Short mmCIF file of C-alpha atoms in Angstrom, two decimals:
data_model
loop_
_atom_site.label_atom_id
_atom_site.label_comp_id
_atom_site.label_asym_id
_atom_site.label_seq_id
_atom_site.Cartn_x
_atom_site.Cartn_y
_atom_site.Cartn_z
CA MET L 1 12.52 5.96 -73.36
CA SER L 2 14.05 6.08 -69.90
CA SER L 3 16.07 9.06 -68.82
CA THR L 4 19.73 8.73 -67.90
CA THR L 5 19.50 11.11 -64.99
CA GLY L 6 17.65 11.08 -61.72
CA GLU L 7 17.29 8.65 -58.87
CA LEU L 8 18.05 4.97 -59.15
CA ARG L 9 16.18 1.99 -57.78
CA HIS L 10 17.80 -1.39 -57.37
CA VAL L 11 15.47 -4.21 -58.39
CA MET L 12 15.85 -7.98 -58.40
CA LEU L 13 14.59 -8.43 -61.95
CA GLY L 14 15.43 -12.13 -62.08
CA SER L 15 13.16 -12.97 -59.16
CA ILE L 16 10.25 -10.90 -60.54
CA PHE L 17 10.22 -11.74 -64.24
CA LYS L 18 9.85 -15.33 -65.39
CA PRO L 19 10.09 -16.34 -69.07
CA GLU L 20 6.32 -16.89 -69.28
CA VAL L 21 5.48 -13.32 -68.18
CA PRO L 22 4.46 -11.07 -71.13
CA LEU L 23 6.68 -7.98 -71.33
CA GLY L 24 4.68 -5.82 -73.72
CA PRO L 25 6.49 -2.69 -74.89
CA THR L 26 9.20 -3.09 -72.23
CA ARG L 27 10.62 -5.98 -74.27
CA ASP L 28 12.76 -3.53 -76.23
CA THR L 29 13.95 -1.54 -73.22
CA LEU L 30 17.72 -1.75 -72.83
CA ILE L 31 19.20 -2.88 -69.52
CA THR L 32 22.86 -3.02 -68.55
CA CYS L 33 24.11 -6.52 -67.80
CA HIS L 34 27.35 -8.19 -66.81
CA ALA L 35 28.48 -11.66 -67.91
CA SER L 36 31.60 -13.74 -68.10
CA ALA L 37 33.78 -13.20 -71.17
CA THR L 38 32.60 -16.53 -72.56
CA GLY L 39 29.14 -15.06 -73.01
CA LYS L 40 27.54 -18.13 -71.47
CA GLY L 41 25.61 -18.53 -68.26
CA LYS L 42 23.48 -16.00 -66.38
CA LEU L 43 23.32 -12.27 -66.93
CA HIS L 44 24.02 -10.21 -63.83
CA GLY L 45 23.09 -6.79 -62.57
CA SER L 46 26.49 -6.18 -60.99
CA PRO L 47 30.05 -7.34 -61.73
CA GLU L 48 30.34 -7.99 -57.99
CA CYS L 49 27.87 -10.89 -58.05
CA ARG L 50 29.32 -13.94 -56.32
CA ALA L 51 28.58 -16.06 -59.37
CA LEU L 52 31.14 -14.02 -61.34
CA ARG L 53 34.00 -14.34 -58.86
CA SER L 54 35.53 -17.29 -60.68
CA ALA L 55 35.25 -15.65 -64.11
CA ALA L 56 38.57 -14.74 -65.73
CA SER L 57 37.06 -11.49 -66.97
CA VAL L 58 33.65 -9.82 -67.00
CA ASN L 59 32.00 -7.94 -69.85
CA GLN L 60 29.46 -5.13 -69.50
CA PHE L 61 26.92 -4.52 -72.27
CA ASP L 62 23.41 -3.25 -72.94
CA ILE L 63 20.79 -5.74 -74.10
CA ALA L 64 17.06 -5.66 -74.82
CA PHE L 65 15.08 -6.71 -71.75
CA GLY L 66 13.13 -9.30 -73.75
CA GLN L 67 16.35 -11.00 -74.87
CA ALA L 68 17.80 -11.03 -71.38
CA VAL L 69 14.83 -12.14 -69.27
CA GLU L 70 15.44 -15.89 -69.60
CA ARG L 71 19.01 -15.55 -68.36
CA LEU L 72 18.62 -13.05 -65.49
CA CYS L 73 20.39 -13.94 -62.25
CA THR L 74 17.87 -14.33 -59.44
CA ASN L 75 20.29 -12.97 -56.81
CA CYS L 76 21.28 -9.72 -58.52
CA ARG L 77 19.80 -6.25 -58.37
CA TRP L 78 19.68 -4.03 -61.43
CA ALA L 79 20.04 -0.27 -61.07
CA LEU L 80 17.10 1.31 -62.93
CA PHE L 81 16.19 4.96 -63.22
CA THR L 82 12.88 5.77 -61.54
CA ASP L 83 11.18 6.53 -64.86
CA SER L 84 12.10 3.15 -66.36
CA PRO L 85 8.98 1.42 -67.76
CA ILE L 86 10.25 -1.82 -66.24
CA LEU L 87 9.49 -0.56 -62.71
CA PRO L 88 5.67 -0.17 -63.02
CA LEU L 89 5.56 -3.44 -64.97
CA GLY L 90 7.47 -5.15 -62.16
CA ALA L 91 4.96 -3.85 -59.61
CA ALA L 92 2.07 -5.13 -61.76
CA VAL L 93 3.71 -8.53 -62.19
CA ASN L 94 4.21 -8.77 -58.43
CA ASN L 95 0.52 -8.04 -57.86
CA VAL L 96 -0.47 -10.90 -60.15
CA ASP L 97 2.24 -13.36 -59.15
CA SER L 98 1.38 -12.88 -55.45
CA LEU L 99 -1.85 -14.83 -56.10
CA THR L 100 0.22 -18.01 -56.12
CA ILE L 101 0.76 -17.65 -52.36
CA TRP L 102 -2.87 -18.71 -51.78
CA LEU L 103 -3.09 -21.53 -54.32
CA ASP L 104 -2.40 -25.24 -54.02
CA ARG L 105 -2.70 -25.38 -50.25
CA GLY L 106 -3.35 -28.75 -48.69
CA PRO L 107 -6.83 -29.70 -47.46
CA GLU L 108 -7.81 -29.01 -43.87
CA ASP L 109 -7.43 -31.89 -41.44
CA GLU L 110 -10.38 -33.43 -39.63
CA ASP L 111 -9.61 -31.58 -36.37
CA ASP L 112 -9.87 -28.20 -38.12
CA ILE L 113 -13.13 -29.19 -39.80
CA GLU L 114 -14.59 -30.33 -36.49
CA ALA L 115 -13.47 -27.09 -34.80
CA GLU L 116 -15.30 -25.06 -37.45
CA ARG L 117 -18.45 -27.11 -37.01
CA ASP L 118 -18.35 -26.56 -33.27
CA ALA L 119 -17.68 -22.84 -33.78
CA ALA L 120 -20.79 -22.54 -35.95
CA ILE L 121 -22.88 -24.30 -33.30
CA ALA L 122 -21.52 -22.12 -30.49
CA LEU L 123 -21.87 -18.82 -32.37
CA SER L 124 -25.46 -19.64 -33.31
CA THR L 125 -26.34 -18.87 -29.67
CA GLY L 126 -24.19 -15.74 -29.41
CA ASP L 127 -20.60 -14.62 -29.05
CA TYR L 128 -20.49 -15.60 -25.39
CA PRO L 129 -21.81 -18.50 -23.31
CA PRO L 130 -25.49 -18.19 -22.38
CA HIS L 131 -26.07 -16.73 -18.91
CA THR L 132 -26.54 -19.38 -16.24
CA ASN L 133 -27.44 -19.18 -12.58
CA ASP L 134 -24.39 -20.58 -10.81
CA ILE L 135 -25.28 -22.93 -7.95
CA ARG L 136 -22.57 -23.20 -5.36
CA ASN L 137 -22.41 -26.64 -3.82
CA ALA L 138 -20.02 -29.46 -3.14
CA GLY L 139 -19.27 -29.69 -6.84
CA GLU L 140 -18.22 -26.04 -7.08
CA GLU L 141 -14.78 -26.81 -8.51
CA ASP L 142 -16.30 -28.96 -11.26
CA ASN L 143 -18.73 -26.15 -12.07
CA GLU L 144 -15.86 -23.66 -12.30
CA ALA L 145 -13.90 -25.97 -14.59
CA GLY L 146 -16.92 -26.44 -16.85
CA HIS L 147 -17.53 -22.69 -16.87
CA ASP L 148 -13.93 -22.03 -17.96
CA GLU L 149 -14.09 -24.66 -20.68
CA GLU L 150 -17.27 -23.12 -22.07
CA TRP L 151 -15.67 -19.67 -22.21
CA GLU L 152 -12.62 -21.14 -23.93
CA ARG L 153 -14.93 -22.78 -26.47
CA TYR L 154 -16.52 -19.45 -27.36
CA ASP L 155 -13.12 -17.74 -27.47
CA ARG L 156 -11.99 -20.33 -30.03
CA ALA L 157 -15.19 -19.90 -32.02
CA ARG L 158 -14.75 -16.12 -32.23
CA ASP L 159 -11.11 -16.56 -33.26
CA ILE L 160 -12.10 -18.99 -36.02
CA ARG L 161 -14.75 -16.61 -37.36
CA TYR L 162 -12.41 -13.64 -37.28
CA GLY L 163 -9.70 -15.70 -38.99
CA ARG L 164 -12.08 -16.70 -41.78
CA HIS L 165 -13.25 -13.11 -42.16
CA SER L 166 -9.69 -11.76 -42.32
CA HIS L 167 -8.52 -14.41 -44.78
CA TRP L 168 -11.48 -13.85 -47.09
CA ARG L 169 -10.87 -10.11 -47.09
CA ARG L 170 -7.17 -10.59 -47.76
CA LEU L 171 -7.82 -12.94 -50.70
CA HIS L 172 -10.33 -10.50 -52.12
CA SER L 173 -7.81 -7.67 -51.84
CA TYR L 174 -5.14 -9.65 -53.67
CA LEU L 175 -7.59 -10.35 -56.49
CA ILE L 176 -8.59 -6.67 -56.76
CA ARG L 177 -4.94 -5.59 -56.92
CA SER L 178 -4.27 -8.12 -59.65
CA ASN L 179 -7.25 -6.70 -61.58
CA GLN L 180 -5.74 -3.24 -61.35
CA ALA L 181 -2.40 -4.63 -62.54
CA VAL L 182 -4.06 -6.09 -65.64
CA ALA L 183 -5.94 -2.83 -66.21
CA ASP L 184 -2.63 -0.94 -66.12
CA CYS L 185 -0.84 -3.52 -68.32
CA PRO L 186 -3.50 -5.24 -70.50
CA PHE L 187 -0.91 -7.46 -72.19
CA LEU L 188 -0.60 -9.33 -68.86
CA ALA L 189 -4.19 -10.61 -69.16
CA PRO L 190 -3.47 -13.97 -70.85
CA TRP L 191 -0.85 -14.83 -68.22
CA ALA L 192 -2.98 -13.57 -65.30
CA GLU L 193 -6.18 -15.30 -66.41
CA GLY L 194 -5.36 -18.75 -65.05
CA LEU L 195 -4.11 -17.49 -61.69
CA GLN L 196 -7.10 -15.20 -61.21
CA SER L 197 -9.57 -17.91 -62.13
CA ARG L 198 -8.03 -20.35 -59.64
CA LEU L 199 -7.91 -17.73 -56.89
CA THR L 200 -11.59 -16.90 -57.49
CA ALA L 201 -12.49 -20.50 -56.65
CA VAL L 202 -10.42 -20.37 -53.47
CA LEU L 203 -11.97 -17.00 -52.60
CA ASP L 204 -15.49 -18.38 -52.91
CA THR L 205 -14.66 -21.34 -50.69
CA GLU L 206 -13.33 -18.97 -48.04
CA ARG L 207 -16.40 -16.74 -48.36
CA ARG L 208 -18.73 -19.66 -47.78
CA ALA L 209 -16.72 -20.78 -44.76
CA PHE L 210 -16.94 -17.30 -43.27
CA ALA L 211 -20.66 -16.97 -44.03
CA ALA L 212 -21.31 -20.26 -42.24
CA LEU L 213 -20.15 -18.60 -39.02
CA VAL L 214 -22.52 -15.62 -39.35
CA GLN L 215 -26.24 -15.56 -38.52
CA PRO L 216 -28.35 -13.77 -41.19
CA ALA L 217 -31.04 -12.99 -38.60
CA ARG L 218 -28.56 -10.84 -36.67
CA LEU L 219 -27.64 -8.89 -39.78
CA LEU L 220 -31.32 -8.13 -40.38
CA GLU L 221 -31.82 -7.09 -36.73
CA ALA L 222 -28.80 -4.79 -36.99
CA ALA L 223 -30.38 -3.11 -40.00
CA ALA L 224 -33.61 -2.75 -38.01
CA VAL L 225 -31.76 -0.85 -35.27
CA ARG L 226 -30.84 1.82 -37.82
CA VAL L 227 -34.49 2.67 -38.52
CA LEU L 228 -35.62 2.81 -34.89
CA PRO L 229 -36.68 6.26 -33.74
CA THR L 230 -34.35 7.93 -31.27
CA PRO L 231 -35.82 7.16 -27.84
CA GLN L 232 -37.04 10.06 -25.74
CA PHE L 233 -35.68 10.56 -22.26
CA SER L 234 -38.11 10.11 -19.42
CA GLY L 235 -37.48 10.05 -15.70
CA ASP L 236 -36.92 6.63 -14.17
CA PRO L 237 -36.50 6.14 -10.41
CA GLY L 238 -33.41 4.07 -11.22
CA PHE L 239 -31.71 7.17 -12.67
CA ALA L 240 -31.72 8.97 -9.31
CA GLY L 241 -28.06 8.22 -8.61
CA LEU L 242 -27.06 9.92 -11.87
CA GLY L 243 -28.48 13.25 -10.80
CA ALA L 244 -28.09 15.98 -13.42
CA GLU L 245 -26.15 13.58 -15.64
CA ALA L 246 -29.17 11.30 -16.18
CA GLU L 247 -30.36 12.64 -19.54
CA LYS L 248 -26.83 13.00 -20.94
CA THR L 249 -26.05 9.42 -19.86
CA PHE L 250 -29.29 8.22 -21.48
CA ARG L 251 -28.43 9.80 -24.83
CA ARG L 252 -24.84 8.58 -24.75
CA ALA L 253 -25.98 5.03 -23.89
CA TRP L 254 -28.38 5.00 -26.84
CA TYR L 255 -25.70 6.35 -29.18
CA GLU L 256 -23.09 3.77 -28.12
CA TRP L 257 -25.51 0.85 -28.16
CA SER L 258 -27.20 1.68 -31.47
CA ARG L 259 -23.92 2.48 -33.24
CA ARG L 260 -22.31 -0.79 -32.21
CA ALA L 261 -25.43 -2.85 -32.84
CA THR L 262 -25.95 -1.38 -36.31
CA TRP L 263 -22.51 -2.29 -37.65
CA SER L 264 -21.93 -5.65 -36.00
CA TRP L 265 -22.37 -9.36 -36.69
CA GLN L 266 -23.19 -10.07 -33.02
CA ARG L 267 -26.47 -10.58 -31.16
CA LEU L 268 -28.10 -7.37 -30.02
CA GLU L 269 -27.70 -8.53 -26.40
CA ASP L 270 -23.94 -8.74 -26.87
CA HIS L 271 -23.78 -4.94 -26.96
CA ASP L 272 -25.21 -4.49 -23.47
CA PHE L 273 -21.69 -4.06 -22.14
CA SER L 274 -21.32 -0.78 -24.03
CA VAL L 275 -24.26 0.61 -22.03
CA TYR L 276 -22.87 -0.85 -18.81
CA THR L 277 -19.58 0.93 -19.51
CA VAL L 278 -21.29 4.28 -20.16
CA VAL L 279 -23.13 4.12 -16.84
CA SER L 280 -20.09 2.92 -14.91
CA ASP L 281 -17.96 5.76 -16.30
CA VAL L 282 -20.42 8.34 -14.98
CA PHE L 283 -20.47 6.86 -11.48
CA GLY L 284 -16.75 6.34 -11.26
CA ARG L 285 -15.94 5.24 -7.72
CA ARG L 286 -19.36 6.21 -6.38
CA ARG L 287 -21.52 3.28 -5.32
CA LYS L 288 -24.76 4.94 -4.22
CA GLY L 289 -27.45 4.42 -6.83
CA LYS L 290 -25.15 2.53 -9.21
CA PRO L 291 -26.86 -0.91 -9.05
CA GLU L 292 -30.26 0.72 -9.53
CA ALA L 293 -28.97 2.65 -12.57
CA HIS L 294 -27.55 -0.48 -14.17
CA THR L 295 -30.86 -2.26 -13.65
CA ALA L 296 -32.79 0.64 -15.17
CA PHE L 297 -30.54 0.78 -18.24
CA HIS L 298 -30.73 -2.99 -18.63
CA ARG L 299 -34.51 -2.60 -18.89
CA LEU L 300 -34.00 0.12 -21.48
CA THR L 301 -31.71 -1.94 -23.70
CA ALA L 302 -34.09 -4.89 -23.41
CA GLY L 303 -36.80 -2.61 -24.76
CA TRP L 304 -34.60 -1.39 -27.62
CA ILE L 305 -33.79 -4.99 -28.53
CA ARG L 306 -37.46 -5.91 -28.47
CA GLN L 307 -38.33 -2.99 -30.76
CA ALA L 308 -35.57 -3.91 -33.21
CA ARG L 309 -36.72 -7.51 -33.39
CA GLU L 310 -40.31 -6.44 -33.91
CA GLU L 311 -39.16 -4.21 -36.76
CA ALA L 312 -37.09 -7.03 -38.28
CA ALA L 313 -40.04 -9.43 -38.04
CA ARG L 314 -42.54 -6.98 -39.52
CA PRO L 315 -44.00 -8.22 -42.83
CA ALA L 316 -41.92 -6.58 -45.55
CA THR L 317 -43.62 -3.78 -47.44
CA ALA L 318 -41.05 -4.29 -50.21
CA PRO L 319 -39.63 -7.54 -51.60
CA TRP L 320 -36.03 -8.61 -51.29
CA GLN L 321 -33.72 -6.36 -53.26
CA LEU L 322 -31.03 -7.19 -55.81
CA VAL L 323 -28.11 -4.92 -54.99
CA ALA L 324 -24.68 -4.50 -56.58
CA VAL L 325 -21.65 -3.50 -54.54
CA LYS L 326 -18.02 -2.80 -55.36
CA THR L 327 -16.16 -4.05 -52.30
CA PRO L 328 -12.99 -2.09 -51.48
CA ALA L 329 -9.66 -3.81 -51.02
CA LEU L 330 -7.72 -3.59 -47.79
CA PRO L 331 -5.39 -0.58 -47.84
CA ARG L 332 -1.74 -1.38 -48.27
CA THR L 333 0.24 -1.24 -45.03
CA ARG L 334 3.85 -1.45 -44.04
CA HIS L 335 5.10 -4.47 -42.15
CA SER L 336 4.88 -2.69 -38.79
CA GLU L 337 1.33 -1.44 -39.38
CA SER L 338 -1.89 -3.30 -38.69
CA GLU L 339 -4.53 -3.61 -41.41
CA ARG L 340 -7.53 -1.33 -41.13
CA ASP L 341 -10.46 -2.73 -43.04
CA PRO L 342 -12.67 -0.03 -44.62
CA LEU L 343 -15.60 -2.45 -44.28
CA THR L 344 -17.48 -2.77 -41.00
CA LEU L 345 -18.06 -6.28 -39.70
CA TRP L 346 -21.74 -5.91 -40.67
CA GLU L 347 -20.94 -4.89 -44.24
CA ALA L 348 -18.45 -7.73 -44.69
CA SER L 349 -20.91 -10.24 -43.26
CA VAL L 350 -23.73 -9.07 -45.52
CA ILE L 351 -21.56 -9.24 -48.64
CA ALA L 352 -20.33 -12.74 -47.76
CA THR L 353 -23.75 -14.05 -46.72
CA TYR L 354 -26.03 -12.75 -49.47
CA GLN L 355 -23.80 -13.07 -52.54
CA VAL L 356 -25.57 -14.49 -55.60
CA ALA L 357 -23.04 -13.52 -58.28
CA PHE L 358 -19.46 -12.27 -58.45
CA ASN L 359 -17.74 -10.62 -61.38
CA ARG L 360 -14.06 -11.47 -61.07
CA LYS L 361 -12.78 -8.98 -63.62
CA SER L 362 -14.49 -5.97 -62.06
CA GLY L 363 -14.46 -7.23 -58.47
CA THR L 364 -18.19 -6.48 -58.12
CA THR L 365 -20.76 -8.54 -56.25
CA ALA L 366 -24.51 -8.97 -56.62
CA LEU L 367 -26.46 -9.50 -53.40
CA LEU L 368 -30.05 -10.60 -52.87
CA VAL L 369 -30.95 -9.06 -49.52
CA PRO L 370 -33.98 -8.21 -47.35
CA HIS L 371 -35.33 -4.71 -47.84
CA LEU L 372 -33.97 -3.39 -44.51
CA VAL L 373 -30.50 -4.68 -45.33
CA ALA L 374 -30.64 -3.11 -48.79
CA GLU L 375 -31.59 0.26 -47.31
CA GLN L 376 -28.67 0.16 -44.90
CA LEU L 377 -26.21 -0.82 -47.62
CA LEU L 378 -27.41 2.03 -49.82
CA ALA L 379 -27.17 4.41 -46.87
CA CYS L 380 -23.52 3.51 -46.27
CA ALA L 381 -22.50 3.63 -49.94
CA SER L 382 -19.45 5.78 -50.60
CA HIS L 383 -16.89 6.66 -53.24
CA ASP L 384 -14.79 3.74 -52.00
CA MET L 385 -17.74 1.34 -51.93
CA PRO L 386 -20.34 2.12 -54.60
CA VAL L 387 -23.71 0.45 -54.03
CA GLN L 388 -26.74 0.47 -56.31
CA ARG L 389 -29.93 -1.48 -56.88
CA LEU L 390 -29.75 -3.80 -59.86
CA ALA L 391 -32.74 -4.03 -62.18
CA PRO L 392 -34.96 -1.54 -60.30
CA ASP L 393 -37.33 -1.62 -63.29
CA GLY L 394 -37.74 -5.38 -63.13
CA SER L 395 -35.31 -6.44 -65.85
CA ALA L 396 -35.44 -10.16 -66.58
CA LEU L 397 -31.77 -10.38 -67.60
CA PRO L 398 -29.63 -12.90 -65.67
CA VAL L 399 -28.01 -11.42 -62.59
CA GLU L 400 -24.54 -12.11 -64.02
CA THR L 401 -25.39 -10.00 -67.05
CA LEU L 402 -26.82 -7.19 -64.93
CA LEU L 403 -23.68 -7.18 -62.81
CA GLU L 404 -21.46 -7.11 -65.88
CA GLN L 405 -23.40 -4.13 -67.25
CA TRP L 406 -23.31 -2.19 -63.97
CA ASP L 407 -21.40 1.05 -64.47
CA HIS L 408 -19.96 1.37 -60.97
CA GLU L 409 -17.14 3.65 -62.16
CA SER L 410 -19.49 6.48 -63.13
CA LEU L 411 -21.40 6.00 -59.89
CA ALA L 412 -18.20 6.22 -57.84
CA HIS L 413 -17.14 9.45 -59.53
CA SER L 414 -20.55 11.12 -59.63
#
């Protein structure tokens, strides 16, 4: 029973609760309503509602929530004490009803489809246009225009990929929140079932669209970077301009390059700029020895890339692994705050690319991944994102069954 003391919250019950929403035990909770003396029409949360202005007189009375829900005014706010059971139910209903935002959207037009196809083609070569040797001649202006158009093409491609990634993550987060709502209020399950099932289909379509813009080979090479031995510093004539800072710069360059390369969806070459920035920061305004240092570090990163690709191409000593992962939802943010995804771009790409089964009710995913990728996923497992091998003993059960049986809750709390 709700208390009659404490803080009040004003809630638009009529816009949250529809007649088809199960109310569970809150059905018998009393709420205070106002209505015209005739007893007909809507029930209101305040006698000041504009709809009551023409009423000759207004009556106030308490009524069971379940009896009132079909007549609630959608413009009124009801004053509820903070321990009212209607409040947590309203939050749960909102988390399920919000799924409708993403359903029944019209199909993409042909221009959007063509833009995605072109984005996939462009990104298959890298995040940026391939390096070309510019030839300055009488057609220099045409060359410049073509160069700008190519950069704009890759900018669009990256925007499309990031948009697909963000939308997929947002849809997934809405589904996970609706799962928690049903877990908190199990009597909502029959009502939520249809919405969740429809959203799951939309979610899978978005996942596939995102995965089409990611190159699996780059995800494997990123995992190979993680297992490379830390390179040892050795004197290079090109380091002369760095003086006593040479070894420190070397170690910092390796750290920045390997960290970015390990958790990215980009080509390994696309992280060269991080090394360029490290070297440039050390030189500052000094010019002497700077070009030679950049050349020396470019040779270094080329060697690191070669080693990573050799590692990725090495015949696997272990077969592909079946791995289960519980993907975290995006944290809730206020309107003025930007979303901070707990997943790295590499993790999100791996989950989208290698999915072989998805359990909607638990929000868990089964992945069939190369051994190196499995090792990196297991290494980055956390309380927020449990990861475990499925069927390590060679179980022949279907992957959907294995995923359903996976006890990720005990793993997360162990």
